[in-house]
mmCIF file with all atom_site columns, C-alpha atoms in Angstrom:
data_model
loop_
_atom_site.group_PDB
_atom_site.id
_atom_site.type_symbol
_atom_site.label_atom_id
_atom_site.label_alt_id
_atom_site.label_comp_id
_atom_site.label_asym_id
_atom_site.label_entity_id
_atom_site.label_seq_id
_atom_site.pdbx_PDB_ins_code
_atom_site.Cartn_x
_atom_site.Cartn_y
_atom_site.Cartn_z
_atom_site.occupancy
_atom_site.B_iso_or_equiv
_atom_site.pdbx_formal_charge
_atom_site.auth_seq_id
_atom_site.auth_comp_id
_atom_site.auth_asym_id
_atom_site.auth_atom_id
_atom_site.pdbx_PDB_model_num
ATOM 1   C CA . MET A 1 1   ? 45.973  -61.646 -55.328 1.00 0.00 ? 211 MET A CA 1
ATOM 2   C CA . SER A 1 2   ? 45.429  -60.186 -51.853 1.00 0.00 ? 212 SER A CA 1
ATOM 3   C CA . ASP A 1 3   ? 42.051  -60.445 -50.055 1.00 0.00 ? 213 ASP A CA 1
ATOM 4   C CA . GLU A 1 4   ? 42.812  -57.512 -47.752 1.00 0.00 ? 214 GLU A CA 1
ATOM 5   C CA . ILE A 1 5   ? 40.443  -54.536 -48.074 1.00 0.00 ? 215 ILE A CA 1
ATOM 6   C CA . GLU A 1 6   ? 42.118  -51.274 -48.225 1.00 0.00 ? 216 GLU A CA 1
ATOM 7   C CA . PHE A 1 7   ? 40.353  -48.263 -46.649 1.00 0.00 ? 217 PHE A CA 1
ATOM 8   C CA . GLU A 1 8   ? 40.692  -44.942 -48.197 1.00 0.00 ? 218 GLU A CA 1
ATOM 9   C CA . PRO A 1 9   ? 42.498  -42.415 -46.047 1.00 0.00 ? 219 PRO A CA 1
ATOM 10  C CA . GLY A 1 10  ? 40.102  -40.334 -43.924 1.00 0.00 ? 220 GLY A CA 1
ATOM 11  C CA . ALA A 1 11  ? 37.199  -42.811 -44.073 1.00 0.00 ? 221 ALA A CA 1
ATOM 12  C CA . GLU A 1 12  ? 37.474  -43.716 -40.360 1.00 0.00 ? 222 GLU A CA 1
ATOM 13  C CA . SER A 1 13  ? 37.666  -40.084 -39.290 1.00 0.00 ? 223 SER A CA 1
ATOM 14  C CA . GLY A 1 14  ? 34.627  -39.289 -41.462 1.00 0.00 ? 224 GLY A CA 1
ATOM 15  C CA . ALA A 1 15  ? 32.600  -42.010 -39.778 1.00 0.00 ? 225 ALA A CA 1
ATOM 16  C CA . THR A 1 16  ? 33.663  -40.702 -36.383 1.00 0.00 ? 226 THR A CA 1
ATOM 17  C CA . THR A 1 17  ? 32.614  -37.195 -37.380 1.00 0.00 ? 227 THR A CA 1
ATOM 18  C CA . TRP A 1 18  ? 29.182  -38.366 -38.467 1.00 0.00 ? 228 TRP A CA 1
ATOM 19  C CA . ALA A 1 19  ? 28.755  -40.320 -35.232 1.00 0.00 ? 229 ALA A CA 1
ATOM 20  C CA . ALA A 1 20  ? 29.667  -37.238 -33.199 1.00 0.00 ? 230 ALA A CA 1
ATOM 21  C CA . PHE A 1 21  ? 27.291  -35.151 -35.297 1.00 0.00 ? 231 PHE A CA 1
ATOM 22  C CA . GLY A 1 22  ? 24.532  -37.678 -34.665 1.00 0.00 ? 232 GLY A CA 1
ATOM 23  C CA . ASP A 1 23  ? 25.178  -37.564 -30.941 1.00 0.00 ? 233 ASP A CA 1
ATOM 24  C CA . LEU A 1 24  ? 25.104  -33.757 -31.013 1.00 0.00 ? 234 LEU A CA 1
ATOM 25  C CA . MET A 1 25  ? 21.804  -33.758 -32.886 1.00 0.00 ? 235 MET A CA 1
ATOM 26  C CA . SER A 1 26  ? 20.354  -36.210 -30.347 1.00 0.00 ? 236 SER A CA 1
ATOM 27  C CA . VAL A 1 27  ? 21.422  -33.936 -27.508 1.00 0.00 ? 237 VAL A CA 1
ATOM 28  C CA . LEU A 1 28  ? 19.966  -30.871 -29.247 1.00 0.00 ? 238 LEU A CA 1
ATOM 29  C CA . LEU A 1 29  ? 16.728  -32.710 -29.961 1.00 0.00 ? 239 LEU A CA 1
ATOM 30  C CA . GLY A 1 30  ? 16.489  -33.802 -26.343 1.00 0.00 ? 240 GLY A CA 1
ATOM 31  C CA . ALA A 1 31  ? 17.128  -30.242 -25.166 1.00 0.00 ? 241 ALA A CA 1
ATOM 32  C CA . PHE A 1 32  ? 14.471  -28.936 -27.564 1.00 0.00 ? 242 PHE A CA 1
ATOM 33  C CA . VAL A 1 33  ? 11.966  -31.489 -26.281 1.00 0.00 ? 243 VAL A CA 1
ATOM 34  C CA . LEU A 1 34  ? 12.717  -30.453 -22.664 1.00 0.00 ? 244 LEU A CA 1
ATOM 35  C CA . ILE A 1 35  ? 12.337  -26.767 -23.516 1.00 0.00 ? 245 ILE A CA 1
ATOM 36  C CA . LEU A 1 36  ? 9.087   -27.442 -25.361 1.00 0.00 ? 246 LEU A CA 1
ATOM 37  C CA . ALA A 1 37  ? 7.760   -29.475 -22.442 1.00 0.00 ? 247 ALA A CA 1
ATOM 38  C CA . SER A 1 38  ? 8.699   -26.672 -20.046 1.00 0.00 ? 248 SER A CA 1
ATOM 39  C CA . VAL A 1 39  ? 6.973   -24.057 -22.195 1.00 0.00 ? 249 VAL A CA 1
ATOM 40  C CA . ILE A 1 40  ? 3.830   -26.203 -22.423 1.00 0.00 ? 250 ILE A CA 1
ATOM 41  C CA . GLY A 1 41  ? 3.920   -26.765 -18.657 1.00 0.00 ? 251 GLY A CA 1
ATOM 42  C CA . ILE A 1 42  ? 4.231   -23.021 -17.977 1.00 0.00 ? 252 ILE A CA 1
ATOM 43  C CA . GLN A 1 43  ? 1.376   -22.294 -20.376 1.00 0.00 ? 253 GLN A CA 1
ATOM 44  C CA . LEU A 1 44  ? -0.831  -24.861 -18.656 1.00 0.00 ? 254 LEU A CA 1
ATOM 45  C CA . LEU A 1 45  ? 0.050   -23.405 -15.241 1.00 0.00 ? 255 LEU A CA 1
ATOM 46  C CA . LEU A 1 46  ? -0.746  -19.859 -16.395 1.00 0.00 ? 256 LEU A CA 1
ATOM 47  C CA . HIS A 1 47  ? -3.995  -21.066 -17.963 1.00 0.00 ? 257 HIS A CA 1
ATOM 48  C CA . ASN A 1 48  ? -5.026  -22.813 -14.739 1.00 0.00 ? 258 ASN A CA 1
ATOM 49  C CA . ARG A 1 49  ? -4.197  -19.728 -12.660 1.00 0.00 ? 259 ARG A CA 1
ATOM 50  C CA . LEU A 1 50  ? -6.142  -17.488 -15.033 1.00 0.00 ? 260 LEU A CA 1
ATOM 51  C CA . ASP A 1 51  ? -9.060  -19.893 -14.949 1.00 0.00 ? 261 ASP A CA 1
ATOM 52  C CA . GLN A 1 52  ? -9.015  -19.908 -11.135 1.00 0.00 ? 262 GLN A CA 1
ATOM 53  C CA . GLU A 1 53  ? -8.867  -16.105 -11.042 1.00 0.00 ? 263 GLU A CA 1
ATOM 54  C CA . VAL A 1 54  ? -11.807 -15.819 -13.435 1.00 0.00 ? 264 VAL A CA 1
ATOM 55  C CA . LYS A 1 55  ? -13.821 -18.289 -11.356 1.00 0.00 ? 265 LYS A CA 1
ATOM 56  C CA . GLN A 1 56  ? -12.937 -16.397 -8.163  1.00 0.00 ? 266 GLN A CA 1
ATOM 57  C CA . ARG A 1 57  ? -14.064 -13.097 -9.679  1.00 0.00 ? 267 ARG A CA 1
ATOM 58  C CA . GLN A 1 58  ? -17.268 -14.689 -10.881 1.00 0.00 ? 268 GLN A CA 1
ATOM 59  C CA . ALA A 1 59  ? -17.889 -16.114 -7.410  1.00 0.00 ? 269 ALA A CA 1
ATOM 60  C CA . ASP A 1 60  ? -17.223 -12.714 -5.814  1.00 0.00 ? 270 ASP A CA 1
ATOM 61  C CA . ALA A 1 61  ? -19.602 -11.026 -8.252  1.00 0.00 ? 271 ALA A CA 1
ATOM 62  C CA . ALA A 1 62  ? -22.275 -13.641 -7.577  1.00 0.00 ? 272 ALA A CA 1
ATOM 63  C CA . ARG A 1 63  ? -21.818 -13.226 -3.821  1.00 0.00 ? 273 ARG A CA 1
ATOM 64  C CA . LEU A 1 64  ? -22.182 -9.462  -4.079  1.00 0.00 ? 274 LEU A CA 1
ATOM 65  C CA . LYS A 1 65  ? -25.285 -9.790  -6.265  1.00 0.00 ? 275 LYS A CA 1
ATOM 66  C CA . THR A 1 66  ? -26.831 -12.226 -3.796  1.00 0.00 ? 276 THR A CA 1
ATOM 67  C CA . LEU A 1 67  ? -26.139 -9.837  -0.930  1.00 0.00 ? 277 LEU A CA 1
ATOM 68  C CA . GLU A 1 68  ? -27.578 -6.884  -2.856  1.00 0.00 ? 278 GLU A CA 1
ATOM 69  C CA . GLN A 1 69  ? -30.735 -8.866  -3.574  1.00 0.00 ? 279 GLN A CA 1
ATOM 70  C CA . ALA A 1 70  ? -31.047 -9.854  0.080   1.00 0.00 ? 280 ALA A CA 1
ATOM 71  C CA . LEU A 1 71  ? -30.712 -6.216  1.186   1.00 0.00 ? 281 LEU A CA 1
ATOM 72  C CA . ALA A 1 72  ? -32.736 -4.647  -1.623  1.00 0.00 ? 282 ALA A CA 1
ATOM 73  C CA . ALA A 1 73  ? -35.343 -3.057  0.662   1.00 0.00 ? 283 ALA A CA 1
ATOM 74  C CA . PRO A 1 74  ? -33.029 -1.329  3.192   1.00 0.00 ? 284 PRO A CA 1
ATOM 75  C CA . LEU A 1 75  ? -30.659 -0.297  0.388   1.00 0.00 ? 285 LEU A CA 1
ATOM 76  C CA . ALA A 1 76  ? -33.506 1.291   -1.577  1.00 0.00 ? 286 ALA A CA 1
ATOM 77  C CA . ALA A 1 77  ? -34.595 3.136   1.543   1.00 0.00 ? 287 ALA A CA 1
ATOM 78  C CA . GLY A 1 78  ? -31.071 4.490   2.023   1.00 0.00 ? 288 GLY A CA 1
ATOM 79  C CA . ARG A 1 79  ? -30.819 3.009   5.490   1.00 0.00 ? 289 ARG A CA 1
ATOM 80  C CA . VAL A 1 80  ? -27.647 1.087   4.734   1.00 0.00 ? 290 VAL A CA 1
ATOM 81  C CA . THR A 1 81  ? -24.788 1.186   2.230   1.00 0.00 ? 291 THR A CA 1
ATOM 82  C CA . LEU A 1 82  ? -23.087 -1.715  0.508   1.00 0.00 ? 292 LEU A CA 1
ATOM 83  C CA . VAL A 1 83  ? -19.480 -1.189  -0.595  1.00 0.00 ? 293 VAL A CA 1
ATOM 84  C CA . ASP A 1 84  ? -17.227 -4.114  -1.602  1.00 0.00 ? 294 ASP A CA 1
ATOM 85  C CA . GLY A 1 85  ? -19.528 -6.526  0.205   1.00 0.00 ? 295 GLY A CA 1
ATOM 86  C CA . ARG A 1 86  ? -19.492 -4.534  3.473   1.00 0.00 ? 296 ARG A CA 1
ATOM 87  C CA . ILE A 1 87  ? -22.800 -3.321  4.885   1.00 0.00 ? 297 ILE A CA 1
ATOM 88  C CA . GLY A 1 88  ? -22.333 0.100   6.439   1.00 0.00 ? 298 GLY A CA 1
ATOM 89  C CA . ILE A 1 89  ? -24.662 1.650   9.016   1.00 0.00 ? 299 ILE A CA 1
ATOM 90  C CA . SER A 1 90  ? -24.214 5.197   10.286  1.00 0.00 ? 300 SER A CA 1
ATOM 91  C CA . GLY A 1 91  ? -23.477 5.347   13.999  1.00 0.00 ? 301 GLY A CA 1
ATOM 92  C CA . SER A 1 92  ? -26.036 8.131   14.420  1.00 0.00 ? 302 SER A CA 1
ATOM 93  C CA . VAL A 1 93  ? -28.777 5.779   13.200  1.00 0.00 ? 303 VAL A CA 1
ATOM 94  C CA . LEU A 1 94  ? -27.833 3.108   15.725  1.00 0.00 ? 304 LEU A CA 1
ATOM 95  C CA . PHE A 1 95  ? -26.558 5.046   18.738  1.00 0.00 ? 305 PHE A CA 1
ATOM 96  C CA . ALA A 1 96  ? -26.603 8.420   20.422  1.00 0.00 ? 306 ALA A CA 1
ATOM 97  C CA . LEU A 1 97  ? -23.220 10.149  20.685  1.00 0.00 ? 307 LEU A CA 1
ATOM 98  C CA . ASN A 1 98  ? -20.804 8.284   22.993  1.00 0.00 ? 308 ASN A CA 1
ATOM 99  C CA . SER A 1 99  ? -23.426 5.625   23.758  1.00 0.00 ? 309 SER A CA 1
ATOM 100 C CA . ASP A 1 100 ? -23.630 1.900   23.088  1.00 0.00 ? 310 ASP A CA 1
ATOM 101 C CA . GLN A 1 101 ? -27.398 1.688   23.648  1.00 0.00 ? 311 GLN A CA 1
ATOM 102 C CA . LEU A 1 102 ? -29.469 1.127   20.516  1.00 0.00 ? 312 LEU A CA 1
ATOM 103 C CA . GLN A 1 103 ? -31.873 3.870   19.514  1.00 0.00 ? 313 GLN A CA 1
ATOM 104 C CA . PRO A 1 104 ? -35.401 2.816   18.394  1.00 0.00 ? 314 PRO A CA 1
ATOM 105 C CA . GLU A 1 105 ? -34.530 3.556   14.742  1.00 0.00 ? 315 GLU A CA 1
ATOM 106 C CA . GLY A 1 106 ? -31.384 1.477   14.998  1.00 0.00 ? 316 GLY A CA 1
ATOM 107 C CA . ARG A 1 107 ? -33.232 -1.391  16.641  1.00 0.00 ? 317 ARG A CA 1
ATOM 108 C CA . ASP A 1 108 ? -35.838 -1.405  13.871  1.00 0.00 ? 318 ASP A CA 1
ATOM 109 C CA . LEU A 1 109 ? -33.122 -1.343  11.208  1.00 0.00 ? 319 LEU A CA 1
ATOM 110 C CA . LEU A 1 110 ? -31.288 -4.333  12.660  1.00 0.00 ? 320 LEU A CA 1
ATOM 111 C CA . GLN A 1 111 ? -34.560 -6.251  12.855  1.00 0.00 ? 321 GLN A CA 1
ATOM 112 C CA . SER A 1 112 ? -35.114 -5.563  9.143   1.00 0.00 ? 322 SER A CA 1
ATOM 113 C CA . LEU A 1 113 ? -31.592 -6.794  8.326   1.00 0.00 ? 323 LEU A CA 1
ATOM 114 C CA . ALA A 1 114 ? -31.700 -10.004 10.356  1.00 0.00 ? 324 ALA A CA 1
ATOM 115 C CA . ALA A 1 115 ? -33.978 -12.011 8.056   1.00 0.00 ? 325 ALA A CA 1
ATOM 116 C CA . PRO A 1 116 ? -32.151 -11.282 4.755   1.00 0.00 ? 326 PRO A CA 1
ATOM 117 C CA . LEU A 1 117 ? -28.788 -11.855 6.445   1.00 0.00 ? 327 LEU A CA 1
ATOM 118 C CA . ARG A 1 118 ? -30.001 -15.147 7.881   1.00 0.00 ? 328 ARG A CA 1
ATOM 119 C CA . GLY A 1 119 ? -31.208 -16.217 4.445   1.00 0.00 ? 329 GLY A CA 1
ATOM 120 C CA . TYR A 1 120 ? -27.929 -15.160 2.857   1.00 0.00 ? 330 TYR A CA 1
ATOM 121 C CA . LEU A 1 121 ? -25.863 -17.133 5.368   1.00 0.00 ? 331 LEU A CA 1
ATOM 122 C CA . SER A 1 122 ? -28.019 -20.249 4.972   1.00 0.00 ? 332 SER A CA 1
ATOM 123 C CA . ALA A 1 123 ? -26.887 -20.572 1.356   1.00 0.00 ? 333 ALA A CA 1
ATOM 124 C CA . ARG A 1 124 ? -23.189 -19.778 1.869   1.00 0.00 ? 334 ARG A CA 1
ATOM 125 C CA . ASP A 1 125 ? -20.269 -21.028 3.933   1.00 0.00 ? 335 ASP A CA 1
ATOM 126 C CA . GLU A 1 126 ? -19.616 -17.593 5.459   1.00 0.00 ? 336 GLU A CA 1
ATOM 127 C CA . ILE A 1 127 ? -19.918 -15.766 8.768   1.00 0.00 ? 337 ILE A CA 1
ATOM 128 C CA . LEU A 1 128 ? -20.595 -12.133 9.633   1.00 0.00 ? 338 LEU A CA 1
ATOM 129 C CA . MET A 1 129 ? -17.984 -9.836  11.155  1.00 0.00 ? 339 MET A CA 1
ATOM 130 C CA . VAL A 1 130 ? -19.621 -6.897  12.945  1.00 0.00 ? 340 VAL A CA 1
ATOM 131 C CA . SER A 1 131 ? -17.038 -4.097  13.221  1.00 0.00 ? 341 SER A CA 1
ATOM 132 C CA . GLY A 1 132 ? -17.347 -0.969  15.344  1.00 0.00 ? 342 GLY A CA 1
ATOM 133 C CA . PHE A 1 133 ? -15.628 2.312   14.418  1.00 0.00 ? 343 PHE A CA 1
ATOM 134 C CA . THR A 1 134 ? -15.506 5.764   16.029  1.00 0.00 ? 344 THR A CA 1
ATOM 135 C CA . ASP A 1 135 ? -14.155 9.217   15.260  1.00 0.00 ? 345 ASP A CA 1
ATOM 136 C CA . ASN A 1 136 ? -10.954 10.447  16.922  1.00 0.00 ? 346 ASN A CA 1
ATOM 137 C CA . GLN A 1 137 ? -12.597 12.557  19.640  1.00 0.00 ? 347 GLN A CA 1
ATOM 138 C CA . PRO A 1 138 ? -11.894 11.440  23.245  1.00 0.00 ? 348 PRO A CA 1
ATOM 139 C CA . VAL A 1 139 ? -14.865 9.772   24.934  1.00 0.00 ? 349 VAL A CA 1
ATOM 140 C CA . ARG A 1 140 ? -13.601 9.849   28.527  1.00 0.00 ? 350 ARG A CA 1
ATOM 141 C CA . VAL A 1 141 ? -14.843 13.384  29.173  1.00 0.00 ? 351 VAL A CA 1
ATOM 142 C CA . ALA A 1 142 ? -18.278 12.739  27.676  1.00 0.00 ? 352 ALA A CA 1
ATOM 143 C CA . ASN A 1 143 ? -18.817 9.246   29.083  1.00 0.00 ? 353 ASN A CA 1
ATOM 144 C CA . ALA A 1 144 ? -16.667 7.799   31.866  1.00 0.00 ? 354 ALA A CA 1
ATOM 145 C CA . ARG A 1 145 ? -18.008 4.288   31.156  1.00 0.00 ? 355 ARG A CA 1
ATOM 146 C CA . PHE A 1 146 ? -15.491 3.828   28.337  1.00 0.00 ? 356 PHE A CA 1
ATOM 147 C CA . ALA A 1 147 ? -11.737 4.137   28.715  1.00 0.00 ? 357 ALA A CA 1
ATOM 148 C CA . ASP A 1 148 ? -11.232 5.079   25.072  1.00 0.00 ? 358 ASP A CA 1
ATOM 149 C CA . ASN A 1 149 ? -12.657 4.881   21.572  1.00 0.00 ? 359 ASN A CA 1
ATOM 150 C CA . LEU A 1 150 ? -11.565 1.269   21.174  1.00 0.00 ? 360 LEU A CA 1
ATOM 151 C CA . GLU A 1 151 ? -13.672 0.251   24.145  1.00 0.00 ? 361 GLU A CA 1
ATOM 152 C CA . LEU A 1 152 ? -16.656 2.241   22.851  1.00 0.00 ? 362 LEU A CA 1
ATOM 153 C CA . SER A 1 153 ? -16.393 0.668   19.399  1.00 0.00 ? 363 SER A CA 1
ATOM 154 C CA . ALA A 1 154 ? -16.168 -2.795  20.990  1.00 0.00 ? 364 ALA A CA 1
ATOM 155 C CA . ALA A 1 155 ? -19.296 -2.177  23.062  1.00 0.00 ? 365 ALA A CA 1
ATOM 156 C CA . ARG A 1 156 ? -21.217 -0.986  20.007  1.00 0.00 ? 366 ARG A CA 1
ATOM 157 C CA . ALA A 1 157 ? -20.114 -3.965  17.907  1.00 0.00 ? 367 ALA A CA 1
ATOM 158 C CA . LEU A 1 158 ? -21.209 -6.318  20.701  1.00 0.00 ? 368 LEU A CA 1
ATOM 159 C CA . THR A 1 159 ? -24.569 -4.558  20.966  1.00 0.00 ? 369 THR A CA 1
ATOM 160 C CA . VAL A 1 160 ? -25.236 -5.001  17.248  1.00 0.00 ? 370 VAL A CA 1
ATOM 161 C CA . THR A 1 161 ? -23.997 -8.610  17.326  1.00 0.00 ? 371 THR A CA 1
ATOM 162 C CA . ARG A 1 162 ? -26.317 -9.486  20.222  1.00 0.00 ? 372 ARG A CA 1
ATOM 163 C CA . ALA A 1 163 ? -29.259 -7.744  18.528  1.00 0.00 ? 373 ALA A CA 1
ATOM 164 C CA . LEU A 1 164 ? -28.746 -9.761  15.332  1.00 0.00 ? 374 LEU A CA 1
ATOM 165 C CA . ILE A 1 165 ? -28.531 -12.994 17.321  1.00 0.00 ? 375 ILE A CA 1
ATOM 166 C CA . ALA A 1 166 ? -31.702 -12.067 19.213  1.00 0.00 ? 376 ALA A CA 1
ATOM 167 C CA . ASP A 1 167 ? -33.432 -11.542 15.868  1.00 0.00 ? 377 ASP A CA 1
ATOM 168 C CA . GLY A 1 168 ? -32.514 -14.988 14.573  1.00 0.00 ? 378 GLY A CA 1
ATOM 169 C CA . VAL A 1 169 ? -29.006 -14.794 13.071  1.00 0.00 ? 379 VAL A CA 1
ATOM 170 C CA . PRO A 1 170 ? -27.249 -17.991 14.282  1.00 0.00 ? 380 PRO A CA 1
ATOM 171 C CA . ALA A 1 171 ? -24.770 -17.188 17.065  1.00 0.00 ? 381 ALA A CA 1
ATOM 172 C CA . PRO A 1 172 ? -21.953 -19.293 15.501  1.00 0.00 ? 382 PRO A CA 1
ATOM 173 C CA . SER A 1 173 ? -22.310 -17.238 12.303  1.00 0.00 ? 383 SER A CA 1
ATOM 174 C CA . VAL A 1 174 ? -21.622 -13.763 13.708  1.00 0.00 ? 384 VAL A CA 1
ATOM 175 C CA . PHE A 1 175 ? -18.866 -12.181 15.821  1.00 0.00 ? 385 PHE A CA 1
ATOM 176 C CA . ALA A 1 176 ? -17.799 -8.703  16.928  1.00 0.00 ? 386 ALA A CA 1
ATOM 177 C CA . ALA A 1 177 ? -14.616 -6.755  16.181  1.00 0.00 ? 387 ALA A CA 1
ATOM 178 C CA . ALA A 1 178 ? -13.452 -3.319  17.368  1.00 0.00 ? 388 ALA A CA 1
ATOM 179 C CA . PHE A 1 179 ? -11.304 -0.778  15.527  1.00 0.00 ? 389 PHE A CA 1
ATOM 180 C CA . GLY A 1 180 ? -11.843 2.417   17.505  1.00 0.00 ? 390 GLY A CA 1
ATOM 181 C CA . ALA A 1 181 ? -10.714 5.488   15.583  1.00 0.00 ? 391 ALA A CA 1
ATOM 182 C CA . GLU A 1 182 ? -8.581  3.414   13.211  1.00 0.00 ? 392 GLU A CA 1
ATOM 183 C CA . GLN A 1 183 ? -9.506  3.039   9.532   1.00 0.00 ? 393 GLN A CA 1
ATOM 184 C CA . PRO A 1 184 ? -11.526 6.259   9.103   1.00 0.00 ? 394 PRO A CA 1
ATOM 185 C CA . VAL A 1 185 ? -13.511 6.648   5.886   1.00 0.00 ? 395 VAL A CA 1
ATOM 186 C CA . SER A 1 186 ? -13.453 10.458  6.064   1.00 0.00 ? 396 SER A CA 1
ATOM 187 C CA . SER A 1 187 ? -11.431 13.259  7.621   1.00 0.00 ? 397 SER A CA 1
ATOM 188 C CA . ASN A 1 188 ? -11.894 13.845  11.341  1.00 0.00 ? 398 ASN A CA 1
ATOM 189 C CA . ASP A 1 189 ? -11.301 17.575  10.816  1.00 0.00 ? 399 ASP A CA 1
ATOM 190 C CA . SER A 1 190 ? -15.009 18.319  10.320  1.00 0.00 ? 400 SER A CA 1
ATOM 191 C CA . ALA A 1 191 ? -18.234 17.363  12.075  1.00 0.00 ? 401 ALA A CA 1
ATOM 192 C CA . ALA A 1 192 ? -19.552 15.773  8.869   1.00 0.00 ? 402 ALA A CA 1
ATOM 193 C CA . GLY A 1 193 ? -16.406 13.695  8.476   1.00 0.00 ? 403 GLY A CA 1
ATOM 194 C CA . ARG A 1 194 ? -16.477 12.541  12.092  1.00 0.00 ? 404 ARG A CA 1
ATOM 195 C CA . ALA A 1 195 ? -20.116 11.534  11.688  1.00 0.00 ? 405 ALA A CA 1
ATOM 196 C CA . LYS A 1 196 ? -19.162 9.265   8.750   1.00 0.00 ? 406 LYS A CA 1
ATOM 197 C CA . ASN A 1 197 ? -16.403 7.661   10.794  1.00 0.00 ? 407 ASN A CA 1
ATOM 198 C CA . ARG A 1 198 ? -18.811 6.783   13.622  1.00 0.00 ? 408 ARG A CA 1
ATOM 199 C CA . ARG A 1 199 ? -20.249 3.662   12.042  1.00 0.00 ? 409 ARG A CA 1
ATOM 200 C CA . VAL A 1 200 ? -20.806 -0.071  12.251  1.00 0.00 ? 410 VAL A CA 1
ATOM 201 C CA . GLU A 1 201 ? -19.988 -2.387  9.368   1.00 0.00 ? 411 GLU A CA 1
ATOM 202 C CA . ILE A 1 202 ? -21.290 -5.919  8.802   1.00 0.00 ? 412 ILE A CA 1
ATOM 203 C CA . ALA A 1 203 ? -19.078 -7.913  6.466   1.00 0.00 ? 413 ALA A CA 1
ATOM 204 C CA . PRO A 1 204 ? -19.534 -11.522 5.311   1.00 0.00 ? 414 PRO A CA 1
ATOM 205 C CA . ILE A 1 205 ? -16.225 -13.396 5.385   1.00 0.00 ? 415 ILE A CA 1
ATOM 206 C CA . PRO A 1 206 ? -15.316 -17.022 4.568   1.00 0.00 ? 416 PRO A CA 1
ATOM 207 C CA . ARG A 1 207 ? -15.748 -19.439 7.442   1.00 0.00 ? 417 ARG A CA 1
ATOM 208 C CA . SER A 1 208 ? -12.501 -20.944 8.705   1.00 0.00 ? 418 SER A CA 1
ATOM 209 C CA . LYS A 1 209 ? -11.905 -24.479 7.427   1.00 0.00 ? 419 LYS A CA 1
ATOM 210 C CA . THR A 1 210 ? -9.664  -25.511 10.319  1.00 0.00 ? 420 THR A CA 1
ATOM 211 C CA . GLY A 1 211 ? -11.231 -27.026 13.372  1.00 0.00 ? 421 GLY A CA 1
ATOM 212 C CA . ALA A 1 212 ? -10.026 -26.634 16.937  1.00 0.00 ? 422 ALA A CA 1
ATOM 213 C CA . HIS A 1 213 ? -8.152  -29.581 18.467  1.00 0.00 ? 423 HIS A CA 1
#
């Protein structure tokens, strides 16, 4: 009687097939796990970005509300405007045509703004950008002191900046910028439009985090 075990034909190939099938399933399972992990990672990333955007919008809304509260009196009196966080002051309130010298009304207005702006800045890591704008009419003929509208807008922005500093706004928290006839808010084809373009804007902006070395 023989002790040898006889294998049925095809048994070895069947075992090989099942082993290959098992390997294939392992690969597919691994791929599925990787895909699932990627999907979860993308979802977490999108959730974090959405959360950051919501927080940023909430912070912007809170900043605007704080600024509106600080400027409640001059806003109610119609002496200033507040659009997208920018305080707008008509050039005719601050200055005579083609001049960078403050008029009495403009001086009084800046004095009324200094205290609320100082209080606003004390609670936030921001600085004020004072921007001067003009219409597109040449100033050389009317006033030879200024070479062009850019120079006039720079002089006006500096005048307002110095007035705010004199009234208590910390000097490191305010700076001047000039735009001349660029960035008009109305058409320069009419006297009313040009009057709107002659303006000064005061805009809080984030303070730079980088220090000078």
